[in-house]
Amino acid sequence: MNQNPFVRHAGPFVALGGLVAVAGLAGTWYIHRLQADLARAVRYDAVGMTAAVDLQVELRHLRVHTLVLVSEPTAERRALVRADLARLGAALDALRRAAPTPDDARLVDGIARDYDAYVAGLALDRLPPPTGPMSAVARWSDEHHMADLLARCRDLADRQRVRMEGGVARTEAQ
């Protein structure tokens, strides 16, 4: 039997080509899996970072609003503080959901305990009613109100969050 040299050597080359194809596919699958894991990690870290920053910002709002409320305890100022408390509760819940490790979860639990103690110490319902003219602190706060500035800052943060989430989604898709 006289075989053509091409036919005689084709089998090993086909087998070698198949091995290279399998190795290429396995490498592609592995890189895809690594990229997807990285994108999930980035998304998860971004959610946690956003929740922590939101909590800090809301705590600062609460601090200022309670100072002005104590200075002049009106129903409007009390409502503003209650709205801050509601946003803080939501931010704390988001932070609890985003805690990736047991150590982080313990830290968040400590923050929640300290926050609960702070809120209990506020005693919003026991503040005396306003007496006399507006205090200097309340007047200053009203004259230098930052609502428009804060709204724009929240807008910008929301836009950046949407862009970041879009980037992570594109990375996951690729």
Short mmCIF file of N, CA and C in Angstrom, two decimals:
data_model
loop_
_atom_site.label_atom_id
_atom_site.label_comp_id
_atom_site.label_asym_id
_atom_site.label_seq_id
_atom_site.Cartn_x
_atom_site.Cartn_y
_atom_site.Cartn_z
N MET A 1 0.82 -1.17 0.00
CA MET A 1 0.00 0.00 0.00
C MET A 1 0.86 1.23 0.00
N ASN A 2 0.70 1.94 -1.03
CA ASN A 2 1.46 3.16 -1.16
C ASN A 2 0.53 4.34 -0.89
N GLN A 3 0.70 4.95 0.29
CA GLN A 3 -0.17 6.08 0.66
C GLN A 3 0.49 7.38 0.29
N ASN A 4 -0.36 8.29 -0.01
CA ASN A 4 0.09 9.64 -0.29
C ASN A 4 0.72 10.21 0.99
N PRO A 5 1.87 10.89 0.91
CA PRO A 5 2.49 11.44 2.13
C PRO A 5 1.57 12.43 2.84
N PHE A 6 0.76 13.12 2.10
CA PHE A 6 -0.16 14.08 2.75
C PHE A 6 -1.16 13.35 3.63
N VAL A 7 -1.70 12.28 3.12
CA VAL A 7 -2.69 11.51 3.87
C VAL A 7 -2.04 10.88 5.08
N ARG A 8 -0.80 10.44 4.91
CA ARG A 8 -0.10 9.79 6.00
C ARG A 8 0.19 10.76 7.15
N HIS A 9 0.46 12.03 6.86
CA HIS A 9 0.80 13.02 7.89
C HIS A 9 -0.39 13.91 8.28
N ALA A 10 -1.49 13.79 7.59
CA ALA A 10 -2.64 14.66 7.87
C ALA A 10 -3.26 14.36 9.23
N GLY A 11 -3.33 13.12 9.62
CA GLY A 11 -3.95 12.75 10.90
C GLY A 11 -3.32 13.46 12.09
N PRO A 12 -2.01 13.39 12.24
CA PRO A 12 -1.40 14.09 13.38
C PRO A 12 -1.62 15.61 13.32
N PHE A 13 -1.60 16.18 12.13
CA PHE A 13 -1.82 17.62 12.02
C PHE A 13 -3.25 18.00 12.38
N VAL A 14 -4.19 17.19 11.97
CA VAL A 14 -5.59 17.43 12.32
C VAL A 14 -5.77 17.31 13.83
N ALA A 15 -5.15 16.29 14.41
CA ALA A 15 -5.23 16.12 15.87
C ALA A 15 -4.59 17.31 16.58
N LEU A 16 -3.44 17.75 16.09
CA LEU A 16 -2.77 18.90 16.68
C LEU A 16 -3.63 20.16 16.53
N GLY A 17 -4.25 20.33 15.39
CA GLY A 17 -5.14 21.47 15.17
C GLY A 17 -6.34 21.44 16.11
N GLY A 18 -6.88 20.25 16.31
CA GLY A 18 -7.99 20.10 17.26
C GLY A 18 -7.57 20.46 18.67
N LEU A 19 -6.38 20.01 19.06
CA LEU A 19 -5.86 20.35 20.39
C LEU A 19 -5.69 21.86 20.55
N VAL A 20 -5.16 22.51 19.53
CA VAL A 20 -4.99 23.97 19.59
C VAL A 20 -6.35 24.66 19.68
N ALA A 21 -7.33 24.17 18.94
CA ALA A 21 -8.67 24.75 18.99
C ALA A 21 -9.28 24.58 20.37
N VAL A 22 -9.15 23.40 20.95
CA VAL A 22 -9.69 23.16 22.30
C VAL A 22 -8.98 24.05 23.31
N ALA A 23 -7.65 24.17 23.21
CA ALA A 23 -6.91 25.04 24.13
C ALA A 23 -7.34 26.50 23.97
N GLY A 24 -7.55 26.92 22.74
CA GLY A 24 -8.01 28.30 22.50
C GLY A 24 -9.39 28.54 23.08
N LEU A 25 -10.30 27.60 22.88
CA LEU A 25 -11.64 27.73 23.44
C LEU A 25 -11.61 27.72 24.97
N ALA A 26 -10.81 26.84 25.54
CA ALA A 26 -10.70 26.79 27.01
C ALA A 26 -10.12 28.10 27.55
N GLY A 27 -9.11 28.63 26.89
CA GLY A 27 -8.53 29.92 27.30
C GLY A 27 -9.54 31.05 27.19
N THR A 28 -10.29 31.06 26.11
CA THR A 28 -11.32 32.08 25.93
C THR A 28 -12.39 31.98 27.01
N TRP A 29 -12.83 30.77 27.31
CA TRP A 29 -13.83 30.57 28.37
C TRP A 29 -13.29 31.04 29.71
N TYR A 30 -12.03 30.70 30.01
CA TYR A 30 -11.43 31.07 31.28
C TYR A 30 -11.30 32.60 31.40
N ILE A 31 -10.86 33.26 30.37
CA ILE A 31 -10.75 34.72 30.38
C ILE A 31 -12.12 35.36 30.55
N HIS A 32 -13.12 34.81 29.86
CA HIS A 32 -14.48 35.33 30.00
C HIS A 32 -14.96 35.20 31.44
N ARG A 33 -14.69 34.05 32.05
CA ARG A 33 -15.10 33.84 33.44
C ARG A 33 -14.38 34.81 34.38
N LEU A 34 -13.09 35.02 34.17
CA LEU A 34 -12.34 35.97 35.00
C LEU A 34 -12.90 37.39 34.84
N GLN A 35 -13.20 37.78 33.62
CA GLN A 35 -13.73 39.11 33.36
C GLN A 35 -15.10 39.29 34.01
N ALA A 36 -15.94 38.28 33.94
CA ALA A 36 -17.27 38.35 34.56
C ALA A 36 -17.13 38.43 36.08
N ASP A 37 -16.21 37.66 36.66
CA ASP A 37 -15.99 37.73 38.11
C ASP A 37 -15.50 39.11 38.52
N LEU A 38 -14.60 39.68 37.72
CA LEU A 38 -14.08 41.02 38.02
C LEU A 38 -15.19 42.06 37.93
N ALA A 39 -16.02 41.96 36.91
CA ALA A 39 -17.12 42.92 36.76
C ALA A 39 -18.09 42.82 37.93
N ARG A 40 -18.39 41.59 38.37
CA ARG A 40 -19.26 41.43 39.54
C ARG A 40 -18.63 42.04 40.78
N ALA A 41 -17.35 41.82 40.96
CA ALA A 41 -16.66 42.38 42.12
C ALA A 41 -16.67 43.91 42.08
N VAL A 42 -16.44 44.48 40.92
CA VAL A 42 -16.45 45.94 40.79
C VAL A 42 -17.84 46.48 41.09
N ARG A 43 -18.86 45.83 40.56
CA ARG A 43 -20.23 46.27 40.81
C ARG A 43 -20.55 46.18 42.30
N TYR A 44 -20.17 45.11 42.92
CA TYR A 44 -20.45 44.90 44.34
C TYR A 44 -19.72 45.94 45.19
N ASP A 45 -18.43 46.18 44.86
CA ASP A 45 -17.67 47.18 45.60
C ASP A 45 -18.24 48.58 45.38
N ALA A 46 -18.68 48.87 44.18
CA ALA A 46 -19.26 50.18 43.89
C ALA A 46 -20.54 50.39 44.68
N VAL A 47 -21.35 49.35 44.80
CA VAL A 47 -22.59 49.45 45.58
C VAL A 47 -22.26 49.73 47.04
N GLY A 48 -21.28 49.04 47.58
CA GLY A 48 -20.89 49.25 48.97
C GLY A 48 -20.32 50.64 49.20
N MET A 49 -19.49 51.09 48.27
CA MET A 49 -18.91 52.43 48.40
C MET A 49 -20.00 53.50 48.33
N THR A 50 -20.91 53.34 47.42
CA THR A 50 -22.00 54.29 47.28
C THR A 50 -22.86 54.33 48.54
N ALA A 51 -23.15 53.16 49.09
CA ALA A 51 -23.96 53.10 50.32
C ALA A 51 -23.24 53.79 51.48
N ALA A 52 -21.94 53.57 51.60
CA ALA A 52 -21.18 54.20 52.68
C ALA A 52 -21.14 55.72 52.53
N VAL A 53 -20.94 56.18 51.30
CA VAL A 53 -20.91 57.63 51.06
C VAL A 53 -22.29 58.24 51.31
N ASP A 54 -23.34 57.57 50.83
CA ASP A 54 -24.70 58.07 51.07
C ASP A 54 -24.98 58.20 52.57
N LEU A 55 -24.55 57.21 53.34
CA LEU A 55 -24.76 57.25 54.78
C LEU A 55 -24.04 58.45 55.40
N GLN A 56 -22.80 58.68 54.98
CA GLN A 56 -22.05 59.81 55.52
C GLN A 56 -22.71 61.14 55.18
N VAL A 57 -23.14 61.27 53.95
CA VAL A 57 -23.79 62.53 53.53
C VAL A 57 -25.09 62.75 54.32
N GLU A 58 -25.88 61.71 54.44
CA GLU A 58 -27.14 61.85 55.17
C GLU A 58 -26.90 62.14 56.65
N LEU A 59 -25.85 61.57 57.22
CA LEU A 59 -25.52 61.89 58.62
C LEU A 59 -25.17 63.37 58.77
N ARG A 60 -24.45 63.90 57.81
CA ARG A 60 -24.10 65.34 57.87
C ARG A 60 -25.36 66.21 57.75
N HIS A 61 -26.26 65.82 56.87
CA HIS A 61 -27.53 66.57 56.75
C HIS A 61 -28.28 66.52 58.08
N LEU A 62 -28.38 65.34 58.65
CA LEU A 62 -29.10 65.19 59.91
C LEU A 62 -28.47 66.05 60.99
N ARG A 63 -27.18 66.06 61.04
CA ARG A 63 -26.47 66.83 62.08
C ARG A 63 -26.82 68.32 61.97
N VAL A 64 -26.75 68.86 60.79
CA VAL A 64 -27.06 70.28 60.60
C VAL A 64 -28.53 70.56 60.87
N HIS A 65 -29.40 69.72 60.34
CA HIS A 65 -30.83 69.95 60.51
C HIS A 65 -31.26 69.83 61.97
N THR A 66 -30.63 68.91 62.72
CA THR A 66 -31.00 68.81 64.15
C THR A 66 -30.48 70.00 64.92
N LEU A 67 -29.33 70.52 64.56
CA LEU A 67 -28.81 71.72 65.22
C LEU A 67 -29.77 72.90 65.03
N VAL A 68 -30.24 73.06 63.81
CA VAL A 68 -31.18 74.16 63.53
C VAL A 68 -32.51 73.88 64.22
N LEU A 69 -32.94 72.63 64.26
CA LEU A 69 -34.19 72.28 64.93
C LEU A 69 -34.13 72.61 66.42
N VAL A 70 -33.03 72.27 67.06
CA VAL A 70 -32.89 72.59 68.48
C VAL A 70 -32.88 74.10 68.69
N SER A 71 -32.30 74.80 67.74
CA SER A 71 -32.26 76.25 67.82
C SER A 71 -33.64 76.86 67.68
N GLU A 72 -34.47 76.25 66.83
CA GLU A 72 -35.84 76.73 66.65
C GLU A 72 -36.74 75.55 66.33
N PRO A 73 -37.36 74.94 67.30
CA PRO A 73 -38.14 73.71 67.10
C PRO A 73 -39.52 73.97 66.50
N THR A 74 -39.56 74.08 65.18
CA THR A 74 -40.84 74.25 64.49
C THR A 74 -41.25 72.93 63.84
N ALA A 75 -42.50 72.85 63.44
CA ALA A 75 -43.00 71.64 62.80
C ALA A 75 -42.29 71.39 61.47
N GLU A 76 -42.00 72.45 60.72
CA GLU A 76 -41.32 72.29 59.42
C GLU A 76 -39.92 71.73 59.62
N ARG A 77 -39.22 72.24 60.60
CA ARG A 77 -37.85 71.77 60.85
C ARG A 77 -37.88 70.32 61.38
N ARG A 78 -38.88 70.03 62.19
CA ARG A 78 -39.03 68.66 62.71
C ARG A 78 -39.31 67.70 61.54
N ALA A 79 -40.13 68.11 60.58
CA ALA A 79 -40.43 67.28 59.41
C ALA A 79 -39.16 67.06 58.57
N LEU A 80 -38.33 68.08 58.46
CA LEU A 80 -37.09 67.95 57.71
C LEU A 80 -36.16 66.93 58.37
N VAL A 81 -36.08 66.96 59.69
CA VAL A 81 -35.25 66.00 60.42
C VAL A 81 -35.83 64.59 60.26
N ARG A 82 -37.14 64.46 60.30
CA ARG A 82 -37.75 63.13 60.13
C ARG A 82 -37.47 62.60 58.72
N ALA A 83 -37.49 63.47 57.73
CA ALA A 83 -37.15 63.04 56.36
C ALA A 83 -35.69 62.59 56.30
N ASP A 84 -34.81 63.32 56.99
CA ASP A 84 -33.40 62.90 57.06
C ASP A 84 -33.28 61.52 57.70
N LEU A 85 -34.04 61.31 58.78
CA LEU A 85 -34.00 60.01 59.46
C LEU A 85 -34.46 58.88 58.54
N ALA A 86 -35.47 59.15 57.73
CA ALA A 86 -35.96 58.13 56.80
C ALA A 86 -34.89 57.81 55.75
N ARG A 87 -34.25 58.84 55.20
CA ARG A 87 -33.19 58.61 54.22
C ARG A 87 -32.01 57.88 54.85
N LEU A 88 -31.71 58.22 56.09
CA LEU A 88 -30.63 57.54 56.79
C LEU A 88 -30.95 56.07 57.01
N GLY A 89 -32.19 55.77 57.36
CA GLY A 89 -32.59 54.37 57.52
C GLY A 89 -32.41 53.60 56.23
N ALA A 90 -32.79 54.20 55.11
CA ALA A 90 -32.63 53.54 53.81
C ALA A 90 -31.15 53.36 53.48
N ALA A 91 -30.33 54.37 53.76
CA ALA A 91 -28.89 54.26 53.49
C ALA A 91 -28.26 53.18 54.36
N LEU A 92 -28.68 53.08 55.60
CA LEU A 92 -28.15 52.06 56.50
C LEU A 92 -28.56 50.65 56.04
N ASP A 93 -29.79 50.51 55.57
CA ASP A 93 -30.24 49.22 55.03
C ASP A 93 -29.42 48.83 53.79
N ALA A 94 -29.16 49.81 52.92
CA ALA A 94 -28.34 49.53 51.73
C ALA A 94 -26.93 49.13 52.13
N LEU A 95 -26.40 49.77 53.16
CA LEU A 95 -25.07 49.43 53.63
C LEU A 95 -25.03 48.03 54.22
N ARG A 96 -26.07 47.66 54.92
CA ARG A 96 -26.15 46.29 55.47
C ARG A 96 -26.16 45.26 54.35
N ARG A 97 -26.92 45.52 53.29
CA ARG A 97 -26.99 44.58 52.17
C ARG A 97 -25.66 44.49 51.42
N ALA A 98 -24.87 45.56 51.46
CA ALA A 98 -23.64 45.61 50.68
C ALA A 98 -22.41 45.14 51.45
N ALA A 99 -22.55 44.81 52.72
CA ALA A 99 -21.40 44.38 53.52
C ALA A 99 -20.90 43.03 53.02
N PRO A 100 -19.72 42.97 52.39
CA PRO A 100 -19.27 41.73 51.76
C PRO A 100 -18.64 40.71 52.71
N THR A 101 -18.12 41.15 53.83
CA THR A 101 -17.42 40.22 54.73
C THR A 101 -18.05 40.26 56.11
N PRO A 102 -17.81 39.24 56.90
CA PRO A 102 -18.32 39.26 58.29
C PRO A 102 -17.78 40.44 59.09
N ASP A 103 -16.52 40.82 58.86
CA ASP A 103 -15.96 41.98 59.56
C ASP A 103 -16.71 43.26 59.18
N ASP A 104 -17.01 43.41 57.89
CA ASP A 104 -17.77 44.57 57.45
C ASP A 104 -19.17 44.55 58.05
N ALA A 105 -19.78 43.38 58.10
CA ALA A 105 -21.12 43.27 58.67
C ALA A 105 -21.10 43.66 60.15
N ARG A 106 -20.07 43.24 60.89
CA ARG A 106 -19.96 43.64 62.30
C ARG A 106 -19.78 45.14 62.43
N LEU A 107 -18.99 45.72 61.54
CA LEU A 107 -18.79 47.17 61.56
C LEU A 107 -20.10 47.90 61.29
N VAL A 108 -20.86 47.43 60.31
CA VAL A 108 -22.15 48.03 60.00
C VAL A 108 -23.11 47.88 61.18
N ASP A 109 -23.09 46.73 61.84
CA ASP A 109 -23.93 46.53 63.03
C ASP A 109 -23.56 47.54 64.13
N GLY A 110 -22.27 47.78 64.30
CA GLY A 110 -21.83 48.79 65.27
C GLY A 110 -22.30 50.18 64.90
N ILE A 111 -22.24 50.49 63.61
CA ILE A 111 -22.72 51.79 63.13
C ILE A 111 -24.22 51.90 63.41
N ALA A 112 -24.95 50.83 63.15
CA ALA A 112 -26.40 50.84 63.38
C ALA A 112 -26.71 51.04 64.86
N ARG A 113 -25.96 50.39 65.73
CA ARG A 113 -26.20 50.58 67.18
C ARG A 113 -25.92 52.02 67.60
N ASP A 114 -24.80 52.56 67.12
CA ASP A 114 -24.47 53.95 67.45
C ASP A 114 -25.52 54.91 66.90
N TYR A 115 -25.99 54.62 65.70
CA TYR A 115 -27.02 55.47 65.09
C TYR A 115 -28.32 55.41 65.90
N ASP A 116 -28.71 54.19 66.31
CA ASP A 116 -29.93 54.05 67.11
C ASP A 116 -29.80 54.82 68.43
N ALA A 117 -28.63 54.77 69.05
CA ALA A 117 -28.41 55.52 70.29
C ALA A 117 -28.47 57.02 70.03
N TYR A 118 -27.93 57.45 68.91
CA TYR A 118 -27.96 58.87 68.55
C TYR A 118 -29.41 59.34 68.36
N VAL A 119 -30.18 58.55 67.62
CA VAL A 119 -31.57 58.92 67.36
C VAL A 119 -32.37 58.94 68.66
N ALA A 120 -32.13 57.96 69.53
CA ALA A 120 -32.84 57.94 70.82
C ALA A 120 -32.49 59.18 71.65
N GLY A 121 -31.24 59.62 71.55
CA GLY A 121 -30.82 60.79 72.30
C GLY A 121 -31.33 62.11 71.73
N LEU A 122 -31.79 62.08 70.49
CA LEU A 122 -32.30 63.33 69.89
C LEU A 122 -33.55 63.82 70.60
N ALA A 123 -34.40 62.92 71.00
CA ALA A 123 -35.64 63.26 71.70
C ALA A 123 -36.42 64.34 70.95
N LEU A 124 -36.68 64.10 69.68
CA LEU A 124 -37.36 65.10 68.85
C LEU A 124 -38.74 65.46 69.39
N ASP A 125 -39.42 64.52 70.01
CA ASP A 125 -40.78 64.79 70.48
C ASP A 125 -40.79 65.56 71.81
N ARG A 126 -39.64 65.68 72.43
CA ARG A 126 -39.60 66.37 73.72
C ARG A 126 -39.01 67.77 73.63
N LEU A 127 -38.77 68.24 72.42
CA LEU A 127 -38.25 69.60 72.27
C LEU A 127 -39.34 70.60 72.63
N PRO A 128 -38.96 71.68 73.28
CA PRO A 128 -39.99 72.67 73.63
C PRO A 128 -40.50 73.38 72.39
N PRO A 129 -41.70 73.91 72.43
CA PRO A 129 -42.21 74.65 71.28
C PRO A 129 -41.43 75.96 71.13
N PRO A 130 -41.43 76.52 69.93
CA PRO A 130 -40.68 77.76 69.74
C PRO A 130 -41.25 78.89 70.59
N THR A 131 -40.35 79.66 71.13
CA THR A 131 -40.75 80.82 71.93
C THR A 131 -40.02 82.04 71.41
N GLY A 132 -40.75 83.05 71.13
CA GLY A 132 -40.13 84.31 70.71
C GLY A 132 -39.64 84.29 69.28
N PRO A 133 -38.77 85.25 68.97
CA PRO A 133 -38.29 85.39 67.60
C PRO A 133 -37.33 84.25 67.22
N MET A 134 -37.10 84.16 65.93
CA MET A 134 -36.22 83.13 65.39
C MET A 134 -34.80 83.30 65.94
N SER A 135 -34.18 82.20 66.28
CA SER A 135 -32.82 82.27 66.81
C SER A 135 -31.84 82.65 65.70
N ALA A 136 -30.68 83.10 66.10
CA ALA A 136 -29.66 83.51 65.13
C ALA A 136 -29.21 82.32 64.28
N VAL A 137 -29.09 81.13 64.88
CA VAL A 137 -28.67 79.95 64.13
C VAL A 137 -29.71 79.59 63.09
N ALA A 138 -30.97 79.59 63.47
CA ALA A 138 -32.04 79.26 62.52
C ALA A 138 -32.12 80.30 61.41
N ARG A 139 -31.99 81.55 61.76
CA ARG A 139 -32.04 82.61 60.75
C ARG A 139 -30.87 82.46 59.77
N TRP A 140 -29.68 82.20 60.31
CA TRP A 140 -28.52 82.01 59.45
C TRP A 140 -28.72 80.81 58.52
N SER A 141 -29.25 79.72 59.05
CA SER A 141 -29.49 78.53 58.24
C SER A 141 -30.48 78.81 57.13
N ASP A 142 -31.53 79.56 57.43
CA ASP A 142 -32.52 79.89 56.40
C ASP A 142 -31.93 80.79 55.33
N GLU A 143 -31.08 81.72 55.73
CA GLU A 143 -30.49 82.65 54.77
C GLU A 143 -29.42 81.99 53.91
N HIS A 144 -28.80 80.96 54.40
CA HIS A 144 -27.72 80.29 53.68
C HIS A 144 -28.09 78.85 53.37
N HIS A 145 -29.31 78.66 52.97
CA HIS A 145 -29.81 77.31 52.71
C HIS A 145 -29.13 76.73 51.47
N MET A 146 -28.86 75.45 51.48
CA MET A 146 -28.12 74.79 50.41
C MET A 146 -28.97 73.82 49.59
N ALA A 147 -30.27 73.93 49.65
CA ALA A 147 -31.13 72.94 48.99
C ALA A 147 -30.83 72.82 47.50
N ASP A 148 -30.68 73.94 46.81
CA ASP A 148 -30.41 73.88 45.37
C ASP A 148 -29.05 73.26 45.08
N LEU A 149 -28.07 73.65 45.87
CA LEU A 149 -26.73 73.11 45.70
C LEU A 149 -26.70 71.61 45.97
N LEU A 150 -27.36 71.19 47.04
CA LEU A 150 -27.41 69.77 47.37
C LEU A 150 -28.16 68.97 46.31
N ALA A 151 -29.22 69.55 45.77
CA ALA A 151 -29.97 68.86 44.72
C ALA A 151 -29.10 68.64 43.49
N ARG A 152 -28.30 69.63 43.12
CA ARG A 152 -27.41 69.47 41.98
C ARG A 152 -26.32 68.44 42.26
N CYS A 153 -25.82 68.45 43.48
CA CYS A 153 -24.80 67.46 43.85
C CYS A 153 -25.38 66.05 43.80
N ARG A 154 -26.60 65.87 44.28
CA ARG A 154 -27.25 64.55 44.20
C ARG A 154 -27.46 64.16 42.74
N ASP A 155 -27.86 65.14 41.91
CA ASP A 155 -28.03 64.89 40.49
C ASP A 155 -26.74 64.38 39.86
N LEU A 156 -25.65 65.08 40.16
CA LEU A 156 -24.35 64.70 39.61
C LEU A 156 -23.95 63.31 40.10
N ALA A 157 -24.12 63.04 41.37
CA ALA A 157 -23.78 61.72 41.92
C ALA A 157 -24.62 60.64 41.27
N ASP A 158 -25.91 60.91 41.05
CA ASP A 158 -26.78 59.93 40.40
C ASP A 158 -26.33 59.67 38.96
N ARG A 159 -25.96 60.73 38.25
CA ARG A 159 -25.50 60.57 36.86
C ARG A 159 -24.22 59.74 36.82
N GLN A 160 -23.30 60.05 37.73
CA GLN A 160 -22.04 59.31 37.76
C GLN A 160 -22.29 57.84 38.12
N ARG A 161 -23.22 57.61 39.03
CA ARG A 161 -23.57 56.24 39.41
C ARG A 161 -24.13 55.49 38.21
N VAL A 162 -24.99 56.14 37.43
CA VAL A 162 -25.58 55.51 36.24
C VAL A 162 -24.49 55.20 35.22
N ARG A 163 -23.56 56.15 35.01
CA ARG A 163 -22.47 55.92 34.06
C ARG A 163 -21.57 54.77 34.53
N MET A 164 -21.28 54.73 35.82
CA MET A 164 -20.44 53.67 36.36
C MET A 164 -21.14 52.32 36.18
N GLU A 165 -22.43 52.26 36.49
CA GLU A 165 -23.17 51.01 36.33
C GLU A 165 -23.23 50.60 34.85
N GLY A 166 -23.35 51.59 33.97
CA GLY A 166 -23.34 51.29 32.54
C GLY A 166 -22.01 50.73 32.09
N GLY A 167 -20.93 51.30 32.61
CA GLY A 167 -19.59 50.79 32.29
C GLY A 167 -19.40 49.37 32.78
N VAL A 168 -19.85 49.10 33.98
CA VAL A 168 -19.74 47.74 34.52
C VAL A 168 -20.61 46.78 33.70
N ALA A 169 -21.80 47.22 33.30
CA ALA A 169 -22.67 46.37 32.49
C ALA A 169 -22.02 46.06 31.15
N ARG A 170 -21.38 47.08 30.53
CA ARG A 170 -20.68 46.85 29.26
C ARG A 170 -19.52 45.85 29.44
N THR A 171 -18.81 46.00 30.56
CA THR A 171 -17.71 45.08 30.85
C THR A 171 -18.22 43.66 31.02
N GLU A 172 -19.34 43.53 31.73
CA GLU A 172 -19.93 42.20 31.91
C GLU A 172 -20.36 41.62 30.57
N ALA A 173 -20.93 42.45 29.70
CA ALA A 173 -21.41 41.97 28.41
C ALA A 173 -20.24 41.53 27.51
N GLN A 174 -19.14 42.26 27.61
CA GLN A 174 -17.99 41.91 26.77
C GLN A 174 -17.35 40.63 27.27
#
